[in-house]
Each structure stands twice: as C-alpha cells, then as structure tokens.
Amino acid sequence: MLHLIDHPLISAELACVRDPGCPSFEFRQRVRRIASLMVPAVTADLEVSVIPCNTPLEITVGNKIQRQIILVPILRAGLGFLDGFLDLIPQAAVAHIGLARNEETLQPEAYYLKHPTPLEEADLILLDPMLATGGSAVHALNTLYEAGAKRIRFVSLLAAPEGVATVRAAHPAVAIFTAAIDRCLSEKGFILPGLGDAGDRLFGTI
Ligand code: PRP
C-alpha cells in the first residue's frame, strides 16, 4: 500500500526544503513541521479500544490507543523526522537503527541497533526522509521483523519510484507513506529532483 500524503501545507514546506539555499537550522525546522503534518494520515488506522471516560458531569466513552507505538528513525536522516512525530505522539518509545549507504555499491551498512523489547505487541513507525534505492528501508524492515516486530509502517518525505518498487517487492504488507514521489534516481543513487543528501543538510556536514 502506497499512500501519497498530498497536502498544501506539506507541499509548500517541501518546496522550501528542496531549495539548496535553505540553511540547516531552517531545513531541520521545516522537516520537523512536515513530519508533524504527516502524523494524522500515518496513524489514521491505528487500532483503538473503547474505554469509559469521566467528564465533570457524567460518564461517557473514549478511545485508548491499543498498542505501544515505537518510532524507529534510520540514522542519521531519520532523526530529522523524529521530533515532529514525538511532538504529536509523546508517549511513543524510540528505537534506533544506524545504516550508512556505501557510496560505491549503494548497499546499506549497519552500524547500530537499539530497540525496546518485546516488539511483537507494538505498532512500529519506521522513519527515513529519503527512499532512494530502497536498500536501507528493506534492510531496516528485515532487521525489525527478525527482532520480532509484527506491525510496521514506513514513512518517507521523498520517494523514488525505484525505492517504492523495491520495498513493495520485499515487504508487500508494509504501508508506505510519502509526501512526494519524485521522478527517478540518478546514476549515483540520488533522488531526482530530490533535495540532495538529507543527512548532510540536516546536520550541516556538506
Ligand atoms: C541516505 C538516506 C537514507 C538512504 C536512502 O542515508 O538518508 O537513509 O540513504 O537510500 P537507499 O534507499 O538507496 O538505501 P545515508 O546512508 O547517506 O546516511 P545518512 O542518513 O547518515 O546521511
């Protein structure tokens, strides 16, 4: 399932972050804002249970989110999405996966993993602003499923059609949410038109 979150507030922010003149501090703020704007669509089908609920006047019913939510940013760029999600889901736990894409082979190389246990009963939201070849997303999904996760959704800011196809082929049950589907990948594996290297732009390591 591919969900394109098409919203004027998001696309206006996206136009600003694509601009190479957008400095890191502003890039971080705008990506964080986009992340928050994506949260309602990403979480719209979370399961809830009905619970009794007091008001000052009487007893009524309300909803309770059924499962623990675990946000999983793929380091580094996924960190840019994290605070925007935590702003709206402050009760979430956070797992971290460190992956660096080898610039020659474009294959992800894992360097860190830390997650709460168990994962079986949680709803996981995997975060990475860039879905390029899809190698990092598939590696992260494989890792989380091997660690016991049962329910994972994936959120990106920009996706290349190649990356969407790769994730769908490897994990057809995973819902993919993105704010834009760009044209294609460059020979070096960059999303076109894209926004450059999200990790470098977030952290000023250009
Ligand atoms: C970039 C990007 C994604 C990944 C996408 O990260 O932030 O994580 O590549 O590429 P893929 O879909 O082809 O796997 P990078 O490895 O450059 O690390 P960084 O986030 O630390 O900059």
Tab-separated table of C-alpha atoms and ligand atoms in Angstrom:
chain	number	residue	atom	x	y	z
A	1	MET	CA	0.000	0.000	0.000
A	2	LEU	CA	1.440	3.333	-1.074
A	3	HIS	CA	-0.054	6.465	0.473
A	4	LEU	CA	0.892	9.790	-1.072
A	5	ILE	CA	0.123	12.448	1.540
A	6	ASP	CA	-0.758	15.356	-0.671
A	7	HIS	CA	-1.494	18.479	1.387
A	8	PRO	CA	-0.888	22.146	0.542
A	9	LEU	CA	0.909	22.853	3.834
A	10	ILE	CA	3.255	19.921	3.239
A	11	SER	CA	3.967	20.670	-0.417
A	12	ALA	CA	4.692	24.316	0.413
A	13	GLU	CA	7.217	23.253	3.085
A	14	LEU	CA	8.678	20.728	0.670
A	15	ALA	CA	9.351	23.410	-1.931
A	16	CYS	CA	11.362	25.310	0.696
A	17	VAL	CA	13.444	22.324	1.817
A	18	ARG	CA	14.305	21.372	-1.755
A	19	ASP	CA	15.939	24.787	-2.208
A	20	PRO	CA	19.727	24.468	-1.741
A	21	GLY	CA	19.708	27.935	-0.142
A	22	CYS	CA	17.687	26.651	2.831
A	23	PRO	CA	20.185	26.596	5.749
A	24	SER	CA	20.440	23.644	8.145
A	25	PHE	CA	18.579	25.277	11.030
A	26	GLU	CA	15.655	26.134	8.755
A	27	PHE	CA	15.831	22.746	6.974
A	28	ARG	CA	15.511	20.982	10.364
A	29	GLN	CA	12.533	23.117	11.402
A	30	ARG	CA	10.700	22.594	8.130
A	31	VAL	CA	11.321	18.820	8.029
A	32	ARG	CA	10.094	18.595	11.613
A	33	ARG	CA	6.935	20.520	10.650
A	34	ILE	CA	6.334	18.262	7.639
A	35	ALA	CA	6.716	15.222	9.888
A	36	SER	CA	4.039	16.553	12.259
A	37	LEU	CA	1.737	17.340	9.349
A	38	MET	CA	2.097	13.733	8.165
A	39	VAL	CA	1.266	12.170	11.547
A	40	PRO	CA	-2.567	12.153	11.262
A	41	ALA	CA	-2.501	10.349	7.918
A	42	VAL	CA	0.188	7.910	9.021
A	43	THR	CA	-1.684	6.975	12.206
A	44	ALA	CA	-5.273	7.139	10.911
A	45	ASP	CA	-5.814	3.367	11.083
A	46	LEU	CA	-4.179	2.683	14.446
A	47	GLU	CA	-6.362	0.323	16.421
A	48	VAL	CA	-8.116	1.727	19.472
A	49	SER	CA	-10.107	0.207	22.305
A	50	VAL	CA	-13.180	1.856	23.760
A	51	ILE	CA	-12.854	2.815	27.417
A	52	PRO	CA	-15.113	4.520	29.957
A	53	CYS	CA	-14.247	8.160	30.414
A	54	ASN	CA	-15.284	10.639	33.106
A	55	THR	CA	-16.383	14.192	32.465
A	56	PRO	CA	-17.222	16.676	35.253
A	57	LEU	CA	-20.897	15.883	34.543
A	58	GLU	CA	-21.211	12.213	33.704
A	59	ILE	CA	-19.517	9.107	32.441
A	60	THR	CA	-19.063	8.686	28.698
A	61	VAL	CA	-16.808	6.622	26.478
A	62	GLY	CA	-13.498	7.454	24.840
A	63	ASN	CA	-10.739	5.758	22.907
A	64	LYS	CA	-7.401	4.417	24.007
A	65	ILE	CA	-4.618	3.609	21.536
A	66	GLN	CA	-4.435	-0.146	21.772
A	67	ARG	CA	-0.732	-0.832	21.354
A	68	GLN	CA	2.547	0.778	22.265
A	69	ILE	CA	3.894	2.933	19.444
A	70	ILE	CA	7.595	2.656	18.657
A	71	LEU	CA	9.174	5.241	16.373
A	72	VAL	CA	12.221	3.941	14.527
A	73	PRO	CA	14.380	6.580	12.853
A	74	ILE	CA	17.019	5.269	10.451
A	75	LEU	CA	20.186	7.196	11.374
A	76	ARG	CA	21.043	9.796	10.547
A	77	ALA	CA	18.396	11.392	8.345
A	78	GLY	CA	15.507	9.686	10.147
A	79	LEU	CA	16.332	11.830	13.186
A	80	GLY	CA	15.031	14.802	11.221
A	81	PHE	CA	11.596	13.208	11.267
A	82	LEU	CA	11.686	12.043	14.865
A	83	ASP	CA	10.824	15.201	16.811
A	84	GLY	CA	7.903	16.048	14.535
A	85	PHE	CA	6.431	12.630	15.332
A	86	LEU	CA	7.246	12.870	19.048
A	87	ASP	CA	5.569	16.277	19.214
A	88	LEU	CA	2.244	14.575	18.419
A	89	ILE	CA	2.934	11.102	19.875
A	90	PRO	CA	4.916	11.941	23.036
A	91	GLN	CA	4.145	8.572	24.626
A	92	ALA	CA	5.999	6.691	21.864
A	93	ALA	CA	9.169	4.741	22.564
A	94	VAL	CA	12.097	5.236	20.196
A	95	ALA	CA	14.271	2.569	18.602
A	96	HIS	CA	17.345	3.483	16.554
A	97	ILE	CA	18.812	1.780	13.507
A	98	GLY	CA	22.137	3.037	12.192
A	99	LEU	CA	22.627	2.467	8.460
A	100	ALA	CA	25.106	4.148	6.132
A	101	ARG	CA	24.810	3.647	2.411
A	102	ASN	CA	28.093	2.626	0.791
A	103	GLU	CA	28.708	5.312	-1.834
A	104	GLU	CA	30.190	2.820	-4.319
A	105	THR	CA	27.826	-0.133	-4.015
A	106	LEU	CA	24.793	1.839	-2.725
A	107	GLN	CA	24.265	-1.023	-0.263
A	108	PRO	CA	23.381	-0.127	3.356
A	109	GLU	CA	25.940	-0.984	6.017
A	110	ALA	CA	24.562	-1.448	9.521
A	111	TYR	CA	26.391	0.162	12.451
A	112	TYR	CA	23.848	0.459	15.282
A	113	LEU	CA	20.669	-1.127	16.611
A	114	LYS	CA	18.853	-0.454	19.858
A	115	HIS	CA	15.193	-1.127	20.415
A	116	PRO	CA	12.809	-1.778	23.281
A	117	THR	CA	11.689	-5.371	23.781
A	118	PRO	CA	9.440	-7.064	23.060
A	119	LEU	CA	8.441	-5.688	19.657
A	120	GLU	CA	5.666	-8.227	18.994
A	121	GLU	CA	2.821	-6.227	20.540
A	122	ALA	CA	3.823	-2.783	19.267
A	123	ASP	CA	2.977	-0.654	16.245
A	124	LEU	CA	6.270	0.419	14.677
A	125	ILE	CA	6.677	3.523	12.541
A	126	LEU	CA	9.921	3.396	10.559
A	127	LEU	CA	11.191	6.867	9.649
A	128	ASP	CA	13.576	7.875	6.875
A	129	PRO	CA	13.060	11.057	4.847
A	130	MET	CA	14.690	9.529	1.753
A	131	LEU	CA	13.512	6.366	-0.007
A	132	ALA	CA	16.048	6.107	-2.848
A	133	THR	CA	17.045	2.585	-3.979
A	134	GLY	CA	15.024	1.178	-1.082
A	135	GLY	CA	18.016	-0.802	0.201
A	136	SER	CA	18.078	0.941	3.586
A	137	ALA	CA	14.335	0.610	4.125
A	138	VAL	CA	14.354	-3.099	3.232
A	139	HIS	CA	17.375	-3.725	5.464
A	140	ALA	CA	15.667	-1.943	8.364
A	141	LEU	CA	12.400	-3.809	7.802
A	142	ASN	CA	14.236	-7.157	7.672
A	143	THR	CA	16.054	-6.310	10.904
A	144	LEU	CA	12.878	-5.299	12.732
A	145	TYR	CA	10.907	-8.338	11.577
A	146	GLU	CA	13.797	-10.617	12.595
A	147	ALA	CA	13.723	-8.921	16.013
A	148	GLY	CA	10.063	-9.861	16.398
A	149	ALA	CA	8.084	-6.895	15.049
A	150	LYS	CA	4.689	-7.758	13.586
A	151	ARG	CA	3.308	-4.386	12.514
A	152	ILE	CA	5.495	-1.847	10.732
A	153	ARG	CA	4.642	1.142	8.574
A	154	PHE	CA	7.264	3.182	6.731
A	155	VAL	CA	7.309	6.958	6.342
A	156	SER	CA	9.449	8.985	3.934
A	157	LEU	CA	9.498	12.572	2.819
A	158	LEU	CA	10.592	11.863	-0.750
A	159	ALA	CA	10.414	8.552	-2.565
A	160	ALA	CA	11.874	7.428	-5.870
A	161	PRO	CA	9.705	5.010	-7.865
A	162	GLU	CA	12.596	2.515	-7.783
A	163	GLY	CA	12.651	2.542	-3.981
A	164	VAL	CA	8.896	2.157	-3.708
A	165	ALA	CA	9.038	-0.866	-6.038
A	166	THR	CA	11.887	-2.450	-4.050
A	167	VAL	CA	10.118	-2.096	-0.699
A	168	ARG	CA	6.828	-3.328	-2.135
A	169	ALA	CA	8.501	-6.378	-3.673
A	170	ALA	CA	10.300	-7.303	-0.442
A	171	HIS	CA	7.530	-6.383	2.016
A	172	PRO	CA	4.182	-6.106	0.230
A	173	ALA	CA	2.247	-5.812	3.504
A	174	VAL	CA	4.111	-2.716	4.684
A	175	ALA	CA	2.222	0.538	4.207
A	176	ILE	CA	4.461	3.225	2.696
A	177	PHE	CA	3.638	6.878	3.374
A	178	THR	CA	5.414	9.635	1.498
A	179	ALA	CA	4.926	13.345	0.865
A	180	ALA	CA	6.193	13.143	-2.722
A	181	ILE	CA	7.096	10.618	-5.373
A	182	ASP	CA	9.934	12.087	-7.389
A	183	ARG	CA	10.935	11.279	-10.967
A	184	CYS	CA	13.796	8.766	-10.701
A	185	LEU	CA	17.239	8.025	-9.300
A	186	SER	CA	20.467	9.471	-10.644
A	187	GLU	CA	23.358	7.185	-11.605
A	188	LYS	CA	24.813	7.844	-8.150
A	189	GLY	CA	21.581	6.828	-6.436
A	190	PHE	CA	20.297	10.301	-5.607
A	191	ILE	CA	16.594	11.062	-5.880
A	192	LEU	CA	15.803	13.445	-8.773
A	193	PRO	CA	14.742	16.212	-8.466
A	194	GLY	CA	15.112	15.422	-4.749
A	195	LEU	CA	16.718	17.682	-2.179
A	196	GLY	CA	20.297	16.401	-2.053
A	197	ASP	CA	21.608	14.415	0.921
A	198	ALA	CA	19.077	14.828	3.728
A	199	GLY	CA	21.506	13.751	6.462
A	200	ASP	CA	24.131	16.251	5.370
A	201	ARG	CA	21.586	19.046	5.038
A	202	LEU	CA	20.053	18.318	8.452
A	203	PHE	CA	23.368	18.284	10.246
A	204	GLY	CA	25.462	20.711	8.219
A	205	THR	CA	28.000	18.089	7.103
A	206	ILE	CA	28.046	19.140	3.461
B	1	PRP	C1	20.625	8.105	2.907
B	1	PRP	C2	19.207	8.468	3.281
B	1	PRP	C3	18.565	7.130	3.506
B	1	PRP	C4	19.255	6.263	2.499
B	1	PRP	C5	18.375	6.092	1.319
B	1	PRP	O1	21.322	7.870	4.075
B	1	PRP	O2	19.144	9.294	4.403
B	1	PRP	O3	18.783	6.616	4.796
B	1	PRP	O4	20.474	6.925	2.131
B	1	PRP	O5	18.997	5.385	0.331
B	1	PRP	P1	18.529	3.970	-0.185
B	1	PRP	O6	17.023	3.980	-0.282
B	1	PRP	O7	19.190	3.879	-1.522
B	1	PRP	O8	19.035	2.939	0.776
B	1	PRP	P2	22.900	7.706	4.162
B	1	PRP	O9	23.260	6.270	4.049
B	1	PRP	O10	23.565	8.641	3.224
B	1	PRP	O11	23.198	8.089	5.653
B	1	PRP	P3	22.907	9.445	6.472
B	1	PRP	O12	21.421	9.471	6.749
B	1	PRP	O13	23.722	9.259	7.699
B	1	PRP	O14	23.348	10.615	5.637
